DNA sequence: CCTTTAACCGACCCACCGGTCGGTAACAGA
DNA sequence: TCTGTTACCGACCGGTGGGTCGGTTAAAGG
């Protein structure tokens, strides 16, 4: 039962454009026709491929968002160096607009999580799963950093991961409008400041 | 042109219940009838007091949200002590559920800001104003702390304020469901850790 | 070719919701 | 007691948007 090429292509076009517009205007504020018009497709075409708007969005989450978050925030962590600068770099990079896509994939998570919170339990779960994957990987790389002597022994890795994620998510709310250059700089600076307090103390000569 | 007592009372009942339900289910996901049914009021009554749903929400923001945020996050800062523990305490307190009201007023801001972002410019502005007041007060108390010798001279107060607000906001996204006890604890611990790195270095004996 | 099935079209349905409007009840002041 | 005003009622309107369905086109397979 191979999916035909045509089918795959149309579904992918729908998902890609859907992510773009949902990200711009929000899920509930975007009608299917908003998306279909831009693709010159009809309601009929849509419901031939997806069984509902919800099903459609879940496809987007699983096919596009997961990969993007993974590529931007999880894979960069896979290194043997000191994890703290690596984490800073990955966050800095994730905040950079228009890198190859012009969407801030880390931010979307915050927006969508808030939007679906208490409105759609199922979609919320899928989104939370993504955060969980990120968190687990952060914790693991932090623990490795502890073993390798980059991070002080007293540090609570789970707590640090939570704090990193929270501050990153929260930046979205603040960066919503304009002047994001300054905000991003402030954020990265303070993050580094915070990370300094997690480092193993320099041994006195 | 005094507003009659009856009028004030009904308007206040509407605002209070509105805040409660909007906070629970979101603005766009709550119909006026959802609120009116609970108060045994009619559409007619509503439009006798407010000119639109938007106008109504703005009333809620200005009459209720502003005060609450002020009381929870701004007023506690007004002290002559070391500001850092004061800030921690205010955030800890703001995260405490069911203190006298069972709504986390700090959190609402994050939710509503996200919800109105790109959907209603005017309401977004009112909400951002609240954040701004908070930020300005944070910066001011941090600067005072610097003068008083509690905070190291190299610290960028604006950056710190941004970082505090971001992490606080972001906690909402993570605390959405269950297990908030643990998360709150982790957050406060890491915040303290971060603050330690802002303190004036202990003078060597 | 002819048949079958996948891809797609778009008119239509209906529930929901913000907002309107012509009323009624109650109360205050004269 | 009469009158005007304030508070409130609830049927109704109209736009919106998810989802349906009876089609048509086009490609694939025999």
GROMACS .gro file of C-alpha atoms (C1' of nucleotides) in nm:
model
  470
    1UNK     CA    1   0.000   0.000   0.000
    2UNK     CA    2   0.255   0.263  -0.107
    3UNK     CA    3   0.142   0.619  -0.089
    4UNK     CA    4   0.144   0.767  -0.434
    5UNK     CA    5   0.394   1.038  -0.511
    6UNK     CA    6   0.125   1.290  -0.593
    7UNK     CA    7  -0.044   1.228  -0.261
    8UNK     CA    8   0.276   1.268  -0.065
    9UNK     CA    9   0.362   1.586  -0.244
   10UNK     CA   10   0.027   1.752  -0.191
   11UNK     CA   11   0.017   1.650   0.173
   12UNK     CA   12   0.361   1.792   0.223
   13UNK     CA   13   0.272   2.119   0.056
   14UNK     CA   14  -0.030   2.143   0.281
   15UNK     CA   15   0.173   2.073   0.594
   16UNK     CA   16   0.450   2.316   0.507
   17UNK     CA   17   0.214   2.601   0.424
   18UNK     CA   18  -0.002   2.513   0.724
   19UNK     CA   19   0.291   2.539   0.963
   20UNK     CA   20   0.385   2.870   0.813
   21UNK     CA   21   0.042   3.025   0.851
   22UNK     CA   22  -0.049   2.865   1.182
   23UNK     CA   23   0.277   2.998   1.316
   24UNK     CA   24   0.197   3.343   1.185
   25UNK     CA   25  -0.162   3.375   1.292
   26UNK     CA   26  -0.227   3.095   1.536
   27UNK     CA   27  -0.422   2.774   1.489
   28UNK     CA   28  -0.768   2.888   1.584
   29UNK     CA   29  -0.730   3.215   1.403
   30UNK     CA   30  -0.648   3.045   1.076
   31UNK     CA   31  -0.926   2.896   0.871
   32UNK     CA   32  -0.864   2.608   0.637
   33UNK     CA   33  -0.961   2.833   0.350
   34UNK     CA   34  -0.682   3.072   0.445
   35UNK     CA   35  -0.437   2.795   0.372
   36UNK     CA   36  -0.619   2.637   0.079
   37UNK     CA   37  -0.653   2.964  -0.107
   38UNK     CA   38  -0.279   3.019  -0.098
   39UNK     CA   39  -0.218   2.675  -0.241
   40UNK     CA   40  -0.501   2.691  -0.493
   41UNK     CA   41  -0.658   2.389  -0.340
   42UNK     CA   42  -1.015   2.317  -0.237
   43UNK     CA   43  -1.190   2.186   0.067
   44UNK     CA   44  -1.240   1.864  -0.120
   45UNK     CA   45  -0.870   1.820  -0.174
   46UNK     CA   46  -0.801   1.885   0.190
   47UNK     CA   47  -1.049   1.634   0.323
   48UNK     CA   48  -0.929   1.382   0.073
   49UNK     CA   49  -0.594   1.384   0.251
   50UNK     CA   50  -0.674   1.462   0.613
   51UNK     CA   51  -0.968   1.360   0.822
   52UNK     CA   52  -0.994   1.683   1.018
   53UNK     CA   53  -0.819   2.008   1.098
   54UNK     CA   54  -0.695   1.852   1.419
   55UNK     CA   55  -0.558   1.546   1.242
   56UNK     CA   56  -0.389   1.780   0.998
   57UNK     CA   57  -0.219   1.979   1.271
   58UNK     CA   58  -0.096   1.665   1.442
   59UNK     CA   59   0.062   1.565   1.112
   60UNK     CA   60   0.238   1.898   1.104
   61UNK     CA   61   0.364   1.854   1.457
   62UNK     CA   62   0.494   1.505   1.396
   63UNK     CA   63   0.635   1.555   1.051
   64UNK     CA   64   0.776   1.904   1.071
   65UNK     CA   65   0.796   2.048   1.418
   66UNK     CA   66   0.958   1.747   1.576
   67UNK     CA   67   1.236   1.742   1.321
   68UNK     CA   68   1.301   2.113   1.338
   69UNK     CA   69   1.323   2.123   1.714
   70UNK     CA   70   1.539   1.817   1.705
   71UNK     CA   71   1.777   1.966   1.452
   72UNK     CA   72   1.799   2.302   1.627
   73UNK     CA   73   1.794   2.213   1.994
   74UNK     CA   74   1.872   1.847   2.043
   75UNK     CA   75   2.129   1.737   1.788
   76UNK     CA   76   2.373   2.022   1.857
   77UNK     CA   77   2.402   1.889   2.212
   78UNK     CA   78   2.568   1.571   2.089
   79UNK     CA   79   2.930   1.656   2.152
   80UNK     CA   80   3.212   1.571   2.388
   81UNK     CA   81   3.305   1.925   2.473
   82UNK     CA   82   3.197   2.138   2.766
   83UNK     CA   83   2.818   2.135   2.733
   84UNK     CA   84   2.751   2.484   2.868
   85UNK     CA   85   2.886   2.685   2.572
   86UNK     CA   86   2.725   2.433   2.340
   87UNK     CA   87   2.386   2.495   2.497
   88UNK     CA   88   2.432   2.871   2.474
   89UNK     CA   89   2.524   2.838   2.111
   90UNK     CA   90   2.223   2.622   2.030
   91UNK     CA   91   1.986   2.867   2.196
   92UNK     CA   92   2.148   3.164   2.030
   93UNK     CA   93   2.117   2.990   1.700
   94UNK     CA   94   1.755   2.895   1.763
   95UNK     CA   95   1.673   3.258   1.831
   96UNK     CA   96   1.832   3.373   1.508
   97UNK     CA   97   1.558   3.470   1.266
   98UNK     CA   98   1.569   3.373   0.901
   99UNK     CA   99   1.849   3.129   0.922
  100UNK     CA  100   1.725   2.913   0.641
  101UNK     CA  101   1.367   2.919   0.732
  102UNK     CA  102   1.237   3.236   0.876
  103UNK     CA  103   1.051   3.074   1.157
  104UNK     CA  104   1.177   3.053   1.509
  105UNK     CA  105   1.106   2.689   1.574
  106UNK     CA  106   1.180   2.705   1.940
  107UNK     CA  107   0.931   2.982   1.985
  108UNK     CA  108   0.648   2.812   1.808
  109UNK     CA  109   0.640   2.557   2.084
  110UNK     CA  110   0.563   2.819   2.344
  111UNK     CA  111   0.296   2.981   2.134
  112UNK     CA  112   0.121   2.660   2.044
  113UNK     CA  113   0.145   2.514   2.391
  114UNK     CA  114  -0.024   2.822   2.528
  115UNK     CA  115  -0.285   2.822   2.255
  116UNK     CA  116  -0.386   2.460   2.301
  117UNK     CA  117  -0.361   2.460   2.676
  118UNK     CA  118  -0.708   2.372   2.806
  119UNK     CA  119  -0.848   2.376   2.454
  120UNK     CA  120  -0.716   2.058   2.301
  121UNK     CA  121  -0.574   1.800   2.532
  122UNK     CA  122  -0.449   1.569   2.260
  123UNK     CA  123  -0.250   1.828   2.068
  124UNK     CA  124  -0.112   1.959   2.395
  125UNK     CA  125   0.025   1.614   2.466
  126UNK     CA  126   0.207   1.594   2.135
  127UNK     CA  127   0.363   1.934   2.195
  128UNK     CA  128   0.463   1.850   2.549
  129UNK     CA  129   0.630   1.537   2.420
  130UNK     CA  130   0.862   1.752   2.214
  131UNK     CA  131   0.957   1.957   2.517
  132UNK     CA  132   1.018   1.638   2.708
  133UNK     CA  133   1.259   1.507   2.449
  134UNK     CA  134   1.447   1.833   2.466
  135UNK     CA  135   1.453   1.828   2.845
  136UNK     CA  136   1.573   1.471   2.866
  137UNK     CA  137   1.857   1.548   2.629
  138UNK     CA  138   1.951   1.861   2.819
  139UNK     CA  139   1.963   1.671   3.146
  140UNK     CA  140   2.172   1.398   2.994
  141UNK     CA  141   2.426   1.634   2.845
  142UNK     CA  142   2.446   1.828   3.171
  143UNK     CA  143   2.513   1.510   3.364
  144UNK     CA  144   2.787   1.417   3.125
  145UNK     CA  145   2.934   1.762   3.179
  146UNK     CA  146   2.938   1.691   3.548
  147UNK     CA  147   3.121   1.364   3.501
  148UNK     CA  148   3.372   1.533   3.271
  149UNK     CA  149   3.442   1.798   3.531
  150UNK     CA  150   3.292   2.096   3.351
  151UNK     CA  151   2.999   2.138   3.584
  152UNK     CA  152   3.012   2.162   3.961
  153UNK     CA  153   2.902   1.859   4.156
  154UNK     CA  154   2.637   2.037   4.358
  155UNK     CA  155   2.434   2.129   4.048
  156UNK     CA  156   2.083   1.989   4.006
  157UNK     CA  157   2.076   1.898   3.638
  158UNK     CA  158   1.699   1.857   3.617
  159UNK     CA  159   1.651   2.197   3.775
  160UNK     CA  160   1.896   2.357   3.537
  161UNK     CA  161   1.724   2.204   3.236
  162UNK     CA  162   1.389   2.331   3.359
  163UNK     CA  163   1.529   2.676   3.410
  164UNK     CA  164   1.688   2.685   3.066
  165UNK     CA  165   1.367   2.580   2.899
  166UNK     CA  166   1.156   2.821   3.099
  167UNK     CA  167   1.370   3.122   3.024
  168UNK     CA  168   1.392   3.030   2.657
  169UNK     CA  169   1.018   2.989   2.629
  170UNK     CA  170   0.954   3.309   2.816
  171UNK     CA  171   1.166   3.505   2.574
  172UNK     CA  172   0.902   3.454   2.312
  173UNK     CA  173   0.652   3.650   2.510
  174UNK     CA  174   0.896   3.935   2.542
  175UNK     CA  175   1.025   3.925   2.187
  176UNK     CA  176   0.683   3.927   2.029
  177UNK     CA  177   0.720   4.269   1.889
  178UNK     CA  178   1.007   4.467   1.750
  179UNK     CA  179   1.336   4.536   1.919
  180UNK     CA  180   1.435   4.175   1.948
  181UNK     CA  181   1.801   4.236   1.882
  182UNK     CA  182   1.855   4.400   2.217
  183UNK     CA  183   1.646   4.145   2.401
  184UNK     CA  184   1.828   3.853   2.249
  185UNK     CA  185   2.161   4.002   2.347
  186UNK     CA  186   2.044   4.058   2.704
  187UNK     CA  187   1.913   3.707   2.726
  188UNK     CA  188   2.232   3.542   2.604
  189UNK     CA  189   2.443   3.755   2.836
  190UNK     CA  190   2.243   3.662   3.142
  191UNK     CA  191   2.235   3.300   3.041
  192UNK     CA  192   2.613   3.301   3.031
  193UNK     CA  193   2.622   3.474   3.366
  194UNK     CA  194   2.399   3.203   3.510
  195UNK     CA  195   2.606   2.928   3.354
  196UNK     CA  196   2.920   3.069   3.509
  197UNK     CA  197   2.770   2.992   3.847
  198UNK     CA  198   2.733   2.627   3.746
  199UNK     CA  199   3.093   2.575   3.645
  200UNK     CA  200   3.337   2.377   3.847
  201UNK     CA  201   3.532   2.620   4.059
  202UNK     CA  202   3.869   2.705   3.915
  203UNK     CA  203   4.134   2.527   4.115
  204UNK     CA  204   4.355   2.774   4.290
  205UNK     CA  205   4.706   2.771   4.158
  206UNK     CA  206  -2.293   6.183   3.661
  207UNK     CA  207  -2.238   5.926   3.937
  208UNK     CA  208  -2.258   5.568   3.835
  209UNK     CA  209  -2.542   5.402   4.018
  210UNK     CA  210  -2.460   5.139   4.273
  211UNK     CA  211  -2.650   4.871   4.087
  212UNK     CA  212  -2.458   4.942   3.772
  213UNK     CA  213  -2.121   4.928   3.941
  214UNK     CA  214  -2.207   4.608   4.116
  215UNK     CA  215  -2.322   4.427   3.802
  216UNK     CA  216  -2.023   4.548   3.605
  217UNK     CA  217  -1.794   4.425   3.874
  218UNK     CA  218  -1.960   4.086   3.889
  219UNK     CA  219  -1.921   4.061   3.511
  220UNK     CA  220  -1.554   4.156   3.523
  221UNK     CA  221  -1.468   3.923   3.808
  222UNK     CA  222  -1.641   3.624   3.654
  223UNK     CA  223  -1.503   3.715   3.314
  224UNK     CA  224  -1.147   3.717   3.438
  225UNK     CA  225  -1.202   3.382   3.600
  226UNK     CA  226  -1.338   3.213   3.290
  227UNK     CA  227  -1.115   3.386   3.036
  228UNK     CA  228  -0.822   3.274   3.246
  229UNK     CA  229  -0.952   2.920   3.251
  230UNK     CA  230  -1.046   2.876   2.890
  231UNK     CA  231  -0.891   3.164   2.701
  232UNK     CA  232  -1.056   3.474   2.557
  233UNK     CA  233  -1.147   3.349   2.213
  234UNK     CA  234  -1.259   3.016   2.344
  235UNK     CA  235  -1.504   3.173   2.583
  236UNK     CA  236  -1.833   3.301   2.450
  237UNK     CA  237  -2.018   3.578   2.623
  238UNK     CA  238  -2.299   3.334   2.691
  239UNK     CA  239  -2.057   3.112   2.882
  240UNK     CA  240  -2.011   3.395   3.128
  241UNK     CA  241  -2.364   3.530   3.122
  242UNK     CA  242  -2.520   3.191   3.193
  243UNK     CA  243  -2.313   3.154   3.509
  244UNK     CA  244  -2.428   3.493   3.631
  245UNK     CA  245  -2.788   3.449   3.519
  246UNK     CA  246  -2.760   3.753   3.301
  247UNK     CA  247  -2.864   3.814   2.944
  248UNK     CA  248  -2.703   3.952   2.633
  249UNK     CA  249  -2.909   4.263   2.683
  250UNK     CA  250  -2.769   4.319   3.028
  251UNK     CA  251  -2.417   4.277   2.899
  252UNK     CA  252  -2.448   4.524   2.615
  253UNK     CA  253  -2.617   4.767   2.845
  254UNK     CA  254  -2.291   4.790   3.040
  255UNK     CA  255  -2.019   4.727   2.781
  256UNK     CA  256  -2.000   4.826   2.421
  257UNK     CA  257  -1.823   4.512   2.299
  258UNK     CA  258  -1.643   4.200   2.412
  259UNK     CA  259  -1.316   4.378   2.349
  260UNK     CA  260  -1.415   4.680   2.554
  261UNK     CA  261  -1.521   4.442   2.829
  262UNK     CA  262  -1.186   4.266   2.833
  263UNK     CA  263  -0.998   4.592   2.844
  264UNK     CA  264  -1.202   4.686   3.149
  265UNK     CA  265  -1.098   4.361   3.309
  266UNK     CA  266  -0.733   4.429   3.231
  267UNK     CA  267  -0.741   4.780   3.367
  268UNK     CA  268  -0.958   4.721   3.669
  269UNK     CA  269  -0.845   4.381   3.785
  270UNK     CA  270  -0.529   4.255   3.622
  271UNK     CA  271  -0.328   4.571   3.671
  272UNK     CA  272  -0.402   4.581   4.042
  273UNK     CA  273  -0.329   4.217   4.097
  274UNK     CA  274   0.002   4.222   3.919
  275UNK     CA  275   0.088   4.539   4.100
  276UNK     CA  276   0.007   4.393   4.438
  277UNK     CA  277   0.188   4.066   4.374
  278UNK     CA  278   0.492   4.170   4.176
  279UNK     CA  279   0.553   4.540   4.207
  280UNK     CA  280   0.462   4.654   4.555
  281UNK     CA  281   0.666   4.389   4.736
  282UNK     CA  282   0.975   4.537   4.572
  283UNK     CA  283   0.936   4.858   4.766
  284UNK     CA  284   1.184   4.797   5.044
  285UNK     CA  285   1.524   4.905   5.158
  286UNK     CA  286   1.667   4.559   5.202
  287UNK     CA  287   1.876   4.355   4.966
  288UNK     CA  288   1.651   4.334   4.659
  289UNK     CA  289   1.752   3.986   4.543
  290UNK     CA  290   1.584   3.785   4.819
  291UNK     CA  291   1.287   4.018   4.795
  292UNK     CA  292   1.248   3.940   4.427
  293UNK     CA  293   1.275   3.567   4.489
  294UNK     CA  294   1.011   3.594   4.756
  295UNK     CA  295   0.773   3.789   4.535
  296UNK     CA  296   0.805   3.537   4.253
  297UNK     CA  297   0.766   3.244   4.487
  298UNK     CA  298   0.458   3.405   4.628
  299UNK     CA  299   0.320   3.480   4.283
  300UNK     CA  300   0.356   3.116   4.187
  301UNK     CA  301   0.172   3.000   4.493
  302UNK     CA  302  -0.169   2.875   4.385
  303UNK     CA  303  -0.479   2.960   4.583
  304UNK     CA  304  -0.328   3.216   4.811
  305UNK     CA  305  -0.641   3.416   4.842
  306UNK     CA  306  -0.746   3.397   4.488
  307UNK     CA  307  -0.681   3.076   4.310
  308UNK     CA  308  -0.549   3.236   3.998
  309UNK     CA  309  -0.184   3.281   3.921
  310UNK     CA  310  -0.189   3.640   3.814
  311UNK     CA  311   0.160   3.644   3.684
  312UNK     CA  312   0.086   3.354   3.459
  313UNK     CA  313  -0.222   3.500   3.303
  314UNK     CA  314  -0.009   3.767   3.147
  315UNK     CA  315   0.190   3.514   2.953
  316UNK     CA  316  -0.119   3.330   2.834
  317UNK     CA  317  -0.306   3.639   2.727
  318UNK     CA  318  -0.008   3.799   2.563
  319UNK     CA  319   0.040   3.491   2.352
  320UNK     CA  320  -0.329   3.467   2.273
  321UNK     CA  321  -0.365   3.826   2.159
  322UNK     CA  322  -0.035   3.846   1.981
  323UNK     CA  323  -0.109   3.921   1.615
  324UNK     CA  324  -0.482   3.899   1.681
  325UNK     CA  325  -0.562   4.214   1.870
  326UNK     CA  326  -0.308   4.489   1.868
  327UNK     CA  327  -0.489   4.710   2.116
  328UNK     CA  328  -0.533   4.453   2.388
  329UNK     CA  329  -0.173   4.343   2.336
  330UNK     CA  330  -0.063   4.695   2.410
  331UNK     CA  331  -0.251   4.709   2.738
  332UNK     CA  332  -0.098   4.381   2.844
  333UNK     CA  333   0.251   4.483   2.744
  334UNK     CA  334   0.210   4.799   2.947
  335UNK     CA  335   0.168   4.588   3.256
  336UNK     CA  336   0.487   4.399   3.183
  337UNK     CA  337   0.663   4.728   3.128
  338UNK     CA  338   0.562   4.861   3.465
  339UNK     CA  339   0.692   4.548   3.624
  340UNK     CA  340   1.016   4.567   3.431
  341UNK     CA  341   1.077   4.931   3.512
  342UNK     CA  342   1.029   4.860   3.880
  343UNK     CA  343   1.257   4.561   3.869
  344UNK     CA  344   1.531   4.761   3.703
  345UNK     CA  345   1.493   5.041   3.952
  346UNK     CA  346   1.514   4.816   4.254
  347UNK     CA  347   1.813   4.634   4.105
  348UNK     CA  348   1.994   4.960   4.051
  349UNK     CA  349   1.925   5.061   4.406
  350UNK     CA  350   2.068   4.729   4.514
  351UNK     CA  351   2.381   4.811   4.323
  352UNK     CA  352   2.416   5.147   4.493
  353UNK     CA  353   2.361   4.985   4.831
  354UNK     CA  354   2.637   4.735   4.763
  355UNK     CA  355   2.423   4.424   4.739
  356UNK     CA  356   2.469   4.372   4.369
  357UNK     CA  357   2.799   4.361   4.184
  358UNK     CA  358   2.892   4.665   3.980
  359UNK     CA  359   2.936   4.477   3.653
  360UNK     CA  360   2.571   4.364   3.646
  361UNK     CA  361   2.345   4.482   3.363
  362UNK     CA  362   2.023   4.559   3.547
  363UNK     CA  363   1.807   4.578   3.236
  364UNK     CA  364   1.937   4.241   3.123
  365UNK     CA  365   1.870   4.087   3.461
  366UNK     CA  366   1.516   4.220   3.467
  367UNK     CA  367   1.453   4.078   3.121
  368UNK     CA  368   1.592   3.745   3.224
  369UNK     CA  369   1.382   3.732   3.540
  370UNK     CA  370   1.066   3.812   3.350
  371UNK     CA  371   1.141   3.566   3.073
  372UNK     CA  372   1.205   3.277   3.306
  373UNK     CA  373   0.898   3.358   3.512
  374UNK     CA  374   0.678   3.375   3.206
  375UNK     CA  375   0.824   3.060   3.063
  376UNK     CA  376   0.739   2.867   3.377
  377UNK     CA  377   0.375   2.892   3.284
  378UNK     CA  378   0.430   2.690   2.974
  379UNK     CA  379   0.600   2.422   3.176
  380UNK     CA  380   0.363   2.427   3.470
  381UNK     CA  381   0.051   2.397   3.261
  382UNK     CA  382  -0.029   2.051   3.382
  383UNK     CA  383   0.014   1.869   3.708
  384UNK     CA  384   0.341   1.824   3.894
  385UNK     CA  385   0.388   2.193   3.952
  386UNK     CA  386   0.523   2.149   4.301
  387UNK     CA  387   0.847   2.003   4.178
  388UNK     CA  388   0.879   2.254   3.896
  389UNK     CA  389   0.827   2.548   4.122
  390UNK     CA  390   1.093   2.422   4.359
  391UNK     CA  391   1.339   2.372   4.076
  392UNK     CA  392   1.269   2.716   3.942
  393UNK     CA  393   1.321   2.893   4.272
  394UNK     CA  394   1.641   2.700   4.339
  395UNK     CA  395   1.793   2.793   4.004
  396UNK     CA  396   1.681   3.150   4.038
  397UNK     CA  397   1.869   3.170   4.368
  398UNK     CA  398   2.171   3.012   4.204
  399UNK     CA  399   2.160   3.272   3.931
  400UNK     CA  400   2.117   3.553   4.179
  401UNK     CA  401   2.423   3.435   4.371
  402UNK     CA  402   2.628   3.517   4.063
  403UNK     CA  403   2.501   3.875   4.074
  404UNK     CA  404   2.599   3.943   4.431
  405UNK     CA  405   2.888   4.161   4.529
  406UNK     CA  406   3.185   3.935   4.591
  407UNK     CA  407   3.245   3.871   4.955
  408UNK     CA  408   3.537   4.077   5.068
  409UNK     CA  409   3.826   3.855   5.168
  410UNK     CA  410   3.905   3.881   5.535
  411DC     C1'  411  -0.947   0.197  -2.577
  412DC     C1'  412  -1.208   0.113  -2.164
  413DT     C1'  413  -1.245   0.083  -1.667
  414DT     C1'  414  -1.125   0.186  -1.220
  415DT     C1'  415  -0.950   0.457  -0.877
  416DA     C1'  416  -0.705   0.849  -0.694
  417DA     C1'  417  -0.700   1.353  -0.690
  418DC     C1'  418  -0.952   1.734  -0.667
  419DC     C1'  419  -1.364   2.072  -0.707
  420DG     C1'  420  -1.698   2.385  -0.483
  421DA     C1'  421  -2.174   2.438  -0.344
  422DC     C1'  422  -2.390   2.345   0.058
  423DC     C1'  423  -2.495   2.250   0.562
  424DC     C1'  424  -2.496   2.379   1.030
  425DA     C1'  425  -2.334   2.514   1.478
  426DC     C1'  426  -2.147   2.890   1.705
  427DC     C1'  427  -2.099   3.353   1.852
  428DG     C1'  428  -2.071   3.862   1.863
  429DG     C1'  429  -2.382   4.202   1.830
  430DT     C1'  430  -2.881   4.429   1.767
  431DC     C1'  431  -3.321   4.568   1.902
  432DG     C1'  432  -3.783   4.600   2.050
  433DG     C1'  433  -3.954   4.507   2.437
  434DT     C1'  434  -4.070   4.472   3.001
  435DA     C1'  435  -4.000   4.536   3.505
  436DA     C1'  436  -3.868   4.813   3.873
  437DC     C1'  437  -3.755   5.209   4.093
  438DA     C1'  438  -3.682   5.706   4.171
  439DG     C1'  439  -3.837   6.161   4.167
  440DA     C1'  440  -4.212   6.493   4.120
  441DT     C1'  441  -4.992   5.829   4.092
  442DC     C1'  442  -4.781   5.943   3.692
  443DT     C1'  443  -4.349   5.956   3.427
  444DG     C1'  444  -3.902   5.891   3.285
  445DT     C1'  445  -3.499   5.641   3.327
  446DT     C1'  446  -3.215   5.255   3.438
  447DA     C1'  447  -3.148   4.762   3.440
  448DC     C1'  448  -3.240   4.379   3.213
  449DC     C1'  449  -3.463   4.022   2.885
  450DG     C1'  450  -3.425   3.704   2.486
  451DA     C1'  451  -3.550   3.635   2.002
  452DC     C1'  452  -3.318   3.730   1.611
  453DC     C1'  453  -2.949   3.850   1.257
  454DG     C1'  454  -2.539   3.767   0.986
  455DG     C1'  455  -2.071   3.632   0.933
  456DT     C1'  456  -1.754   3.265   0.996
  457DG     C1'  457  -1.555   2.827   0.953
  458DG     C1'  458  -1.528   2.313   1.003
  459DG     C1'  459  -1.698   1.943   0.770
  460DT     C1'  460  -1.999   1.687   0.381
  461DC     C1'  461  -2.107   1.518  -0.058
  462DG     C1'  462  -2.216   1.452  -0.530
  463DG     C1'  463  -1.979   1.544  -0.872
  464DT     C1'  464  -1.555   1.600  -1.267
  465DT     C1'  465  -1.082   1.534  -1.431
  466DA     C1'  466  -0.684   1.266  -1.500
  467DA     C1'  467  -0.377   0.911  -1.464
  468DA     C1'  468  -0.288   0.410  -1.425
  469DG     C1'  469  -0.363  -0.062  -1.547
  470DG     C1'  470  -0.531  -0.414  -1.841
   0.00000   0.00000   0.00000
